[in-house]
PDB file of C-alpha atoms in Angstrom:
ATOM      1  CA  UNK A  19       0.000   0.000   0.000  1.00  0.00           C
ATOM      2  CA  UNK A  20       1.098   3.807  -0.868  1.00  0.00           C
ATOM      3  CA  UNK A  21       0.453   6.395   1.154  1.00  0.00           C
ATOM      4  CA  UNK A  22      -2.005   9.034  -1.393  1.00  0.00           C
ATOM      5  CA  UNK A  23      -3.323  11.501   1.232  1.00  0.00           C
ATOM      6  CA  UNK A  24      -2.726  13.108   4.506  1.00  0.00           C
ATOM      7  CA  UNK A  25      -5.555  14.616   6.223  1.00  0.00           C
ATOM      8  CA  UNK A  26      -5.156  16.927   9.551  1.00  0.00           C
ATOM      9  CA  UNK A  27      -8.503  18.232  11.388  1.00  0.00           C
ATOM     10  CA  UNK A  28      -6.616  20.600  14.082  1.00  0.00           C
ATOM     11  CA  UNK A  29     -10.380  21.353  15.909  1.00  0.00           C
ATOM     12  CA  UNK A  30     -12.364  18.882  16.341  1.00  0.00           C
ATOM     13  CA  UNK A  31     -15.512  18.177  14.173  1.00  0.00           C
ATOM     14  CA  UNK A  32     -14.244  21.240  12.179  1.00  0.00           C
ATOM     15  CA  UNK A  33     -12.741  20.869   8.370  1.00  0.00           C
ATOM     16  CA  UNK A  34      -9.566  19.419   7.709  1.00  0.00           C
ATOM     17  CA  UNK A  35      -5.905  20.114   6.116  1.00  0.00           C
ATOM     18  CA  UNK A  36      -4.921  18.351   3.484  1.00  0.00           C
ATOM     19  CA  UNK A  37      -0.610  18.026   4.043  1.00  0.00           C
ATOM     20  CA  UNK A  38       1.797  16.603   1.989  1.00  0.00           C
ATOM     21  CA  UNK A  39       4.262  15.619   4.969  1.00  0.00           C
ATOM     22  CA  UNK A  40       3.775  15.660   8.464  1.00  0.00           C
ATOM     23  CA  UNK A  41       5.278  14.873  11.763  1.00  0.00           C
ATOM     24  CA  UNK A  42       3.611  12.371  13.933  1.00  0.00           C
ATOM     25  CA  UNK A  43       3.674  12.192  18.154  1.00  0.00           C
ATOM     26  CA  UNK A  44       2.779   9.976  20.410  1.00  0.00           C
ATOM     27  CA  UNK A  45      -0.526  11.667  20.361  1.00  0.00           C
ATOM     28  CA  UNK A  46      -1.137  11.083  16.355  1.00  0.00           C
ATOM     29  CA  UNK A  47      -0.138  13.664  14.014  1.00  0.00           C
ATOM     30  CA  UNK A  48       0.760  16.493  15.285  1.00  0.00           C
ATOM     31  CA  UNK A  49      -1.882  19.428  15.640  1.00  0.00           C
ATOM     32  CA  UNK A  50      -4.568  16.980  14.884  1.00  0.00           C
ATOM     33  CA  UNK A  51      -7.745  17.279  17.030  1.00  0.00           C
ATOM     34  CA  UNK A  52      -5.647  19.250  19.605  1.00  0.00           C
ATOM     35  CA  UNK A  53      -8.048  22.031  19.604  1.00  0.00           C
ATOM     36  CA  UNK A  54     -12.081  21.548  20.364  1.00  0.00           C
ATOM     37  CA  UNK A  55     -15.137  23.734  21.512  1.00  0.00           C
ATOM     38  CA  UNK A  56     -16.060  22.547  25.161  1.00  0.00           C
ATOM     39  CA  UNK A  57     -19.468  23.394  26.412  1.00  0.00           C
ATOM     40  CA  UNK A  58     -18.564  25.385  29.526  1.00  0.00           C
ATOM     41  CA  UNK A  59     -22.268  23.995  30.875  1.00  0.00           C
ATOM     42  CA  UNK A  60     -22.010  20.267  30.167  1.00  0.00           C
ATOM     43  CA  UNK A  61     -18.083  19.995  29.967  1.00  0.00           C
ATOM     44  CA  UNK A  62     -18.241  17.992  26.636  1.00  0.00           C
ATOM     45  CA  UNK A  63     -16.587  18.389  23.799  1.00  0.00           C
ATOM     46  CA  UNK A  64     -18.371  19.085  20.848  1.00  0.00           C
ATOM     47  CA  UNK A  65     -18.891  17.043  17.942  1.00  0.00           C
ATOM     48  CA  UNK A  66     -20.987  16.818  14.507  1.00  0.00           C
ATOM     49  CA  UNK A  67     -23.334  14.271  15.576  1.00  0.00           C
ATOM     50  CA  UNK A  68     -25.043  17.357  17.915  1.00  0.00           C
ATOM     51  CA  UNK A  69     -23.574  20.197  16.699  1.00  0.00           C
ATOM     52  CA  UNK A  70     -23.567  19.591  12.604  1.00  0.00           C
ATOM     53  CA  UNK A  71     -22.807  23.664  12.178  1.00  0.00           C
ATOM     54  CA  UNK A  72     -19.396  22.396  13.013  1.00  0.00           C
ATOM     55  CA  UNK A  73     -18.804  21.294   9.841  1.00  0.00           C
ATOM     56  CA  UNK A  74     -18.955  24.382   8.372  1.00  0.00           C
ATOM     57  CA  UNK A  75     -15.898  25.848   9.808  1.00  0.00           C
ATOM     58  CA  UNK A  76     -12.645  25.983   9.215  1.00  0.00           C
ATOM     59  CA  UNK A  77      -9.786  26.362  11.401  1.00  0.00           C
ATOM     60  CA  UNK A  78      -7.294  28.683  10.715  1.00  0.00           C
ATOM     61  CA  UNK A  79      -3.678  27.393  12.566  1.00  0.00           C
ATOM     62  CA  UNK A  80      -0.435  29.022  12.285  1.00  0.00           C
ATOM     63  CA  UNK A  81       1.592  26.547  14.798  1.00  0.00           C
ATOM     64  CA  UNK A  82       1.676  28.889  17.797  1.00  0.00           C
ATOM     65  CA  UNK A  83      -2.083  30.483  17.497  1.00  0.00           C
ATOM     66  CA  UNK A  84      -5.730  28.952  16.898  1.00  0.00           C
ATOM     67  CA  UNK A  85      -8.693  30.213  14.940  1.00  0.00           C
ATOM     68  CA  UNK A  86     -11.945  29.005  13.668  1.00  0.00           C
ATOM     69  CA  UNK A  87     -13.111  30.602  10.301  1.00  0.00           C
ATOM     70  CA  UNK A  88     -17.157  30.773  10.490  1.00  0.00           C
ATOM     71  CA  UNK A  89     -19.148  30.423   8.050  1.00  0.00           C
ATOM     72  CA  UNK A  90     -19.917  34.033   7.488  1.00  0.00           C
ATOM     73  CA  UNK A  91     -16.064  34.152   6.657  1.00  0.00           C
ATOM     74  CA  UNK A  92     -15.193  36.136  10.034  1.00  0.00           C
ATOM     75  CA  UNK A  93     -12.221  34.529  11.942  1.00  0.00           C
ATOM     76  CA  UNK A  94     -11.882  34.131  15.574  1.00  0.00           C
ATOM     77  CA  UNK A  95     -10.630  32.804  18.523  1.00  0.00           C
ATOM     78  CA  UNK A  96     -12.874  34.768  20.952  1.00  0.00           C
ATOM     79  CA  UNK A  97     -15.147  32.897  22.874  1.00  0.00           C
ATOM     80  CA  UNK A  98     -17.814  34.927  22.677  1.00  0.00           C
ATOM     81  CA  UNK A  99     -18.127  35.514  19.544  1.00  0.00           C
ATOM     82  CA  UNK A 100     -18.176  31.193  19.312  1.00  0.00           C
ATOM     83  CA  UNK A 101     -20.516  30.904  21.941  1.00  0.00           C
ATOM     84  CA  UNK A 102     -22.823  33.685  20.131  1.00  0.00           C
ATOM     85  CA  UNK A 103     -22.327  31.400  16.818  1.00  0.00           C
ATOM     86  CA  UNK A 104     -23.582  28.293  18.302  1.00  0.00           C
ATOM     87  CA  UNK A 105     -26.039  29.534  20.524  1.00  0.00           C
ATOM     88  CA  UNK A 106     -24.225  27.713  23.942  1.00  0.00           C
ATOM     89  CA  UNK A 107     -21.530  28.554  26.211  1.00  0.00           C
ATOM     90  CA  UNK A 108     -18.330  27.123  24.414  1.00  0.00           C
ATOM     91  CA  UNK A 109     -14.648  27.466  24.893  1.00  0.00           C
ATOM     92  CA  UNK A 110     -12.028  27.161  22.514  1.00  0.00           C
ATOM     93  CA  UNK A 111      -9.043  24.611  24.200  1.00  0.00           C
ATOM     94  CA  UNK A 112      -6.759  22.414  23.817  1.00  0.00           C
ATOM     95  CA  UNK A 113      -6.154  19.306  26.507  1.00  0.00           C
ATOM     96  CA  UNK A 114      -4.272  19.233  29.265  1.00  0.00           C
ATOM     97  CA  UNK A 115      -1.550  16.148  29.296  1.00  0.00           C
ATOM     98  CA  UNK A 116      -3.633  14.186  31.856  1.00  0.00           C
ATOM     99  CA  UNK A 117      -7.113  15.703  30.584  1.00  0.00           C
ATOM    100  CA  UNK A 118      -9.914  13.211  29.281  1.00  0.00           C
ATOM    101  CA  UNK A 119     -12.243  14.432  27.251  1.00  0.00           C
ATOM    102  CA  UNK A 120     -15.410  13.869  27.135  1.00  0.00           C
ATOM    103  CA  UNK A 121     -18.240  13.318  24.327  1.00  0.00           C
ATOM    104  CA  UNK A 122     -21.983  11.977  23.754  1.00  0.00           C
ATOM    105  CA  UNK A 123     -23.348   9.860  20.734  1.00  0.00           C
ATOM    106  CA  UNK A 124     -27.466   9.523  20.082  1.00  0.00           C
ATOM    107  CA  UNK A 125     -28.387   6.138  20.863  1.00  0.00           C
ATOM    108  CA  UNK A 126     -30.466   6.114  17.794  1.00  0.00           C
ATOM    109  CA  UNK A 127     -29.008   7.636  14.914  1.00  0.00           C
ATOM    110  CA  UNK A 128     -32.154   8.251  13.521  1.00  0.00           C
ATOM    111  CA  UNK A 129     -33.696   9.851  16.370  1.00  0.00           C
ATOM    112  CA  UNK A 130     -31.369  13.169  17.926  1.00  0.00           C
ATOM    113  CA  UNK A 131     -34.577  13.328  20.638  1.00  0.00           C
ATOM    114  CA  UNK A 132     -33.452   9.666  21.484  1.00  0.00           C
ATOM    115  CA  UNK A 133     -31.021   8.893  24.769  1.00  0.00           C
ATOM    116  CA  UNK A 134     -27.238  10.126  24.567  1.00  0.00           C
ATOM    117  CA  UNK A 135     -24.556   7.804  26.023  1.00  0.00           C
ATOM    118  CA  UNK A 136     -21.112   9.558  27.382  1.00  0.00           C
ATOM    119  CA  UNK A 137     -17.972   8.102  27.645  1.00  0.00           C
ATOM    120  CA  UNK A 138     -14.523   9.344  27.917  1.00  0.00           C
ATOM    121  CA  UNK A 139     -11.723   9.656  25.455  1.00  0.00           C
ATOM    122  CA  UNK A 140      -7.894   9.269  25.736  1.00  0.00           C
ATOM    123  CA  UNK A 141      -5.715  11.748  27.510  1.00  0.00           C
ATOM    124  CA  UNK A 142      -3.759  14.673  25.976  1.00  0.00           C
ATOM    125  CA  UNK A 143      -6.002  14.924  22.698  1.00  0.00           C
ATOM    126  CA  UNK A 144      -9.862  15.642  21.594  1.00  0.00           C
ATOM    127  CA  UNK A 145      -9.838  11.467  19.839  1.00  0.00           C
ATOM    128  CA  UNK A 146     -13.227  10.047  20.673  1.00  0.00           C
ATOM    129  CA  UNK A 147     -11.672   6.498  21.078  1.00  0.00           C
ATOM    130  CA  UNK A 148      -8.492   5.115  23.520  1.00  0.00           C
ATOM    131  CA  UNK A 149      -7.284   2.889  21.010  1.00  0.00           C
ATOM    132  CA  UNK A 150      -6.809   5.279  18.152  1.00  0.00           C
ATOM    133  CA  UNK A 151      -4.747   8.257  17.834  1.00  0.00           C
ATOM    134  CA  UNK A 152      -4.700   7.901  14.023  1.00  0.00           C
ATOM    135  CA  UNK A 153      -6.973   6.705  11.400  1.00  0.00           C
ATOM    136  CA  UNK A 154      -6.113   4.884   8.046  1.00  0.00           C
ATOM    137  CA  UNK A 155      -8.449   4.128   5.133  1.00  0.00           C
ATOM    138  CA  UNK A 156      -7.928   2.667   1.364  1.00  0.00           C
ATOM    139  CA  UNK A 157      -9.443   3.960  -1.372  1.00  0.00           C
ATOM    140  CA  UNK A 158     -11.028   1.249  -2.805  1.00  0.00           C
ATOM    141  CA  UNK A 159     -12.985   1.255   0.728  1.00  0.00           C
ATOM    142  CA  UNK A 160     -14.298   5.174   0.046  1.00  0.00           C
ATOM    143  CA  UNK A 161     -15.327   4.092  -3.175  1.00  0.00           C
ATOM    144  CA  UNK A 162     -17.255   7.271  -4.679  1.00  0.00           C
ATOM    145  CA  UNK A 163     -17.763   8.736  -1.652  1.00  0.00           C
ATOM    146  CA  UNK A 164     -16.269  11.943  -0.525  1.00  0.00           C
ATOM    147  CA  UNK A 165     -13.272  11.379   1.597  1.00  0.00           C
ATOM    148  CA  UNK A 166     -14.225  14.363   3.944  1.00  0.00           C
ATOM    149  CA  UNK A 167     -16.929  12.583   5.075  1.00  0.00           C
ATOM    150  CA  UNK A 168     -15.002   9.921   6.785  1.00  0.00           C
ATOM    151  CA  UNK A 169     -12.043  12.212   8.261  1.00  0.00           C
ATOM    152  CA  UNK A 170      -9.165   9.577   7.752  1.00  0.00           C
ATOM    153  CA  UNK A 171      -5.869  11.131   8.621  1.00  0.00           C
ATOM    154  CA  UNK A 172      -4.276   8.533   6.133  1.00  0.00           C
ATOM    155  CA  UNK A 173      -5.787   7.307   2.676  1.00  0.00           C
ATOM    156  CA  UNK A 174      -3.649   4.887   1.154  1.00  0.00           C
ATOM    157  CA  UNK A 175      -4.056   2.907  -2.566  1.00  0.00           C
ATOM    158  CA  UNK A 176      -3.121  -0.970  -3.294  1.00  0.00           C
ATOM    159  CA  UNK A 177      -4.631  -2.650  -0.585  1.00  0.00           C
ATOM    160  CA  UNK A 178      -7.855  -2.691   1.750  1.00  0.00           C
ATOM    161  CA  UNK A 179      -7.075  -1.109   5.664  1.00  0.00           C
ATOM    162  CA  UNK A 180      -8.944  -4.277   7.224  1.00  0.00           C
ATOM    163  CA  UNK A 181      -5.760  -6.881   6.482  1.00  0.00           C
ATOM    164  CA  UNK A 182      -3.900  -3.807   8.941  1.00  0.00           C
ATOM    165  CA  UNK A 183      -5.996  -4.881  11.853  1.00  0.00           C
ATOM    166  CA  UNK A 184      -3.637  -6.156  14.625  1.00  0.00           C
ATOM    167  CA  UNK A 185      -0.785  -5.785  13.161  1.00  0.00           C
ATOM    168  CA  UNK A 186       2.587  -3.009  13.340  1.00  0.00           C
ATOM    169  CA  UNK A 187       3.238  -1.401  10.206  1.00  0.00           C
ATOM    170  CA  UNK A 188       6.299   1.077   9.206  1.00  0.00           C
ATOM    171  CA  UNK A 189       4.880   4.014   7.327  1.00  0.00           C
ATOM    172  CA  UNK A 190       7.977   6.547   6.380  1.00  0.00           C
ATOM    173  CA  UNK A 191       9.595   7.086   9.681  1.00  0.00           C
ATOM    174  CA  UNK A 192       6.624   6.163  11.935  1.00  0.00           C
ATOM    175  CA  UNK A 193       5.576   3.144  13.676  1.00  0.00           C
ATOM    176  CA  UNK A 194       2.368   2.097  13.925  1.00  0.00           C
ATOM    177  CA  UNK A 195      -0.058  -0.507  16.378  1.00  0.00           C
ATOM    178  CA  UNK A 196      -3.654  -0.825  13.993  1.00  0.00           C
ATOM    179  CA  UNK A 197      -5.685  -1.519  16.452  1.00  0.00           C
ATOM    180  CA  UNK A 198      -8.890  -1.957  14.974  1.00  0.00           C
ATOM    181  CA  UNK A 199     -12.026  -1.694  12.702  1.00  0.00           C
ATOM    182  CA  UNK A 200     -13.806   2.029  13.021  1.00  0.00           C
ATOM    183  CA  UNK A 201     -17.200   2.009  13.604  1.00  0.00           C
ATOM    184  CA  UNK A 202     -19.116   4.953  12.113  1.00  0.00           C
ATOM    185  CA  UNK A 203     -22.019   7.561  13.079  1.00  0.00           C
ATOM    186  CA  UNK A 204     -24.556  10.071  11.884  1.00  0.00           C
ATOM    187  CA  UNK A 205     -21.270  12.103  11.070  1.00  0.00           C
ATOM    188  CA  UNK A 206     -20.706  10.466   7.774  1.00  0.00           C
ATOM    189  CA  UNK A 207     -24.326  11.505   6.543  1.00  0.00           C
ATOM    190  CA  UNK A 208     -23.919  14.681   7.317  1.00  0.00           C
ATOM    191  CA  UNK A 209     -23.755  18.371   4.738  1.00  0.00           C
ATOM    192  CA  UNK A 210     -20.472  20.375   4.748  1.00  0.00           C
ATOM    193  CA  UNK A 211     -19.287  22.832   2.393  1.00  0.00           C
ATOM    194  CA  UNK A 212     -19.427  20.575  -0.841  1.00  0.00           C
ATOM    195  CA  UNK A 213     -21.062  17.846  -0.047  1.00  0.00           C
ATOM    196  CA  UNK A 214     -24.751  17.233   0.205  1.00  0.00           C
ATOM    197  CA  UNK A 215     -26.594  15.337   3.404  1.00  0.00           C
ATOM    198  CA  UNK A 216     -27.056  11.936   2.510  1.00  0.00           C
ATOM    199  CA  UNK A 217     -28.067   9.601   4.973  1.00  0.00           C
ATOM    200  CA  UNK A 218     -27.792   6.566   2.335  1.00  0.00           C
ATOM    201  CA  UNK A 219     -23.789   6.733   2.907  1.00  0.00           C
ATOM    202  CA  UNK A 220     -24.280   5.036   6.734  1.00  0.00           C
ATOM    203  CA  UNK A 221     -27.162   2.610   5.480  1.00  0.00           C
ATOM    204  CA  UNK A 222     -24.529   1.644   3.240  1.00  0.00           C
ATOM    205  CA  UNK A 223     -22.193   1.442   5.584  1.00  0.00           C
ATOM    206  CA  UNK A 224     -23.686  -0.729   7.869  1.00  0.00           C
ATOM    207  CA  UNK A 225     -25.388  -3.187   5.131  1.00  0.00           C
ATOM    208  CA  UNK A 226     -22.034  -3.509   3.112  1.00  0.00           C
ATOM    209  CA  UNK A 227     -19.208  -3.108   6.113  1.00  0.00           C
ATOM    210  CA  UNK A 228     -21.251  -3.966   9.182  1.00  0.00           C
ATOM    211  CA  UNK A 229     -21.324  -0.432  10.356  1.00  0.00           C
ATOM    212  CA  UNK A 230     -17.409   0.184  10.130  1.00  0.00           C
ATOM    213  CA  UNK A 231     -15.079   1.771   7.349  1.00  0.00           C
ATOM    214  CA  UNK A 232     -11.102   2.712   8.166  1.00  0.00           C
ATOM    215  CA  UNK A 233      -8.881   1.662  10.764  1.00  0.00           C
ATOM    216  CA  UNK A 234      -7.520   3.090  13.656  1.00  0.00           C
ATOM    217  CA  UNK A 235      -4.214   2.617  14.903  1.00  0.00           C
ATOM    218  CA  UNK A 236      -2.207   4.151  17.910  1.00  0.00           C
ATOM    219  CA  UNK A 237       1.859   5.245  17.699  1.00  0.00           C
ATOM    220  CA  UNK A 238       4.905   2.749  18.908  1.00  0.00           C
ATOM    221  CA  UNK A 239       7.382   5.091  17.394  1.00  0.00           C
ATOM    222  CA  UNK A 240       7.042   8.830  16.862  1.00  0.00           C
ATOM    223  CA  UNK A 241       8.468   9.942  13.083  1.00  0.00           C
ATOM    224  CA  UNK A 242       7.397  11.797   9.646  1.00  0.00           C
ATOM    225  CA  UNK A 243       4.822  10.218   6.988  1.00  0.00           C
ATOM    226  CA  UNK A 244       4.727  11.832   3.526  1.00  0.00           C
ATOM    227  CA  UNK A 245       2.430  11.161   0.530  1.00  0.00           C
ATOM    228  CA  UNK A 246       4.542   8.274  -1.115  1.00  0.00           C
ATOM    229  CA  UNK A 247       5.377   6.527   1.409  1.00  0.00           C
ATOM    230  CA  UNK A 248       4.995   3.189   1.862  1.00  0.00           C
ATOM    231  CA  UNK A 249       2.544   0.842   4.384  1.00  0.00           C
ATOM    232  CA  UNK A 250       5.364  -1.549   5.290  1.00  0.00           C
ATOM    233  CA  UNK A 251       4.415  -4.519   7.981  1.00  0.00           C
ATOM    234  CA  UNK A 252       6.566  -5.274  10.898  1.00  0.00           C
ATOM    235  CA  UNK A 253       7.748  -8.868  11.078  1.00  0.00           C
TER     236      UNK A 253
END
């Protein structure tokens, strides 16, 4: 497999970068999801699946500063003017080291009105799971869909991500752990600048993948990835 995209998302549920090289931590790659809007009432962090308007801004990252472009094309890092755009009390953060964060999904997709479970992520970074830190999917998985509907961080061609699964692969300078399968939400389905709402893509999804599409994977050995690079296995 050959490494054809990088993809970096520095707030999350916000749009992404697309990179020709980056360097990658032992929090993923770096800058990615280290930036979120916290509800300063509930203390989550805020994601697509409630807040779609998310998706409709774009964040605006110069290495030492944070912004979010809106929608209206005004760009900010003042949480007021946030708050005022999504109609809650938000704050613009990264994580602390030891800090968990924490985030909701519907229990029915379908149905926002429906029951929303909580859990808690992994420390140091806005990732909604604590076995990934990085996600990897082939393009014969996307298919015709719009890869910014799926977020990867890696899209690779000559292969299919699922053979990853358990298994330590070398990718430029980087090691990696893929840990498993990602299972996918109302996020997939849902409009951004481009791209249309289409709840078909998760019916697919679940009928043709049994609900998951990509691979996670978390970092043995900090390094560099480029587009070009190689997905080589370990051992």
């Amino acid at each position: 497999m050959t490494v054809t995209q990088l993809w970096r998302y520095p707030v999350k549920s916000m749009a992404g970068e697309a990179l020709e090289h980056a360097s990658v931590t032992d929090l993923g790659i770096d800058g990615d999801r280290h930036w979120g809007l916290v509800d300063r009432e509930s203390g989550l962090v805020l994601t697509a699946r409630r807040v779609p308007a998310l998706l409709h801004a774009t964040p605006v990252w110069h290495g030492t500063s944070i912004a979010v472009r809106l929608p209206d094309g005004t760009v900010t890092a003042d949480d007021a003017v946030l708050s005022d755009w999504l109609a809650r009390p938000v704050t613009l953060r990264s994580p602390r080291r030891d800090e968990r964060g924490s985030y909701e999904i519907a229990e029915d997709d379908d149905d926002p009105t429906s029951d929303w479970i909580r859990w808690h992520g992994p420390k140091g970074v806005w990732h909604d799971s604590t076995r990934t830190r990085l996600s990897i999917i082939a393009e014969s998985s996307l298919g015709g869909w719009d890869v910014r509907r799926f977020r990867p961080n890696i899209v690779v061609a000559g292969g299919d991500e699922r053979t990853l699964v358990d298994s330590d692969v070398v990718i430029g300078s980087v090691r990696l752990r893929v840990m498993k399968e990602l299972d996918r939400c109302v996020i997939v389905t849902r409009p951004q600048p481009g791209i249309e709402r289409d709840r078909s893509v998760l019916a697919a999804v679940h009928r043709e993948r049994d609900g998951n599409l990509g691979v996670g994977a978390v970092v043995r050995a900090p390094g560099r990835v480029a587009v070009g690079d190689t997905v080589d296995p370990v051992g």
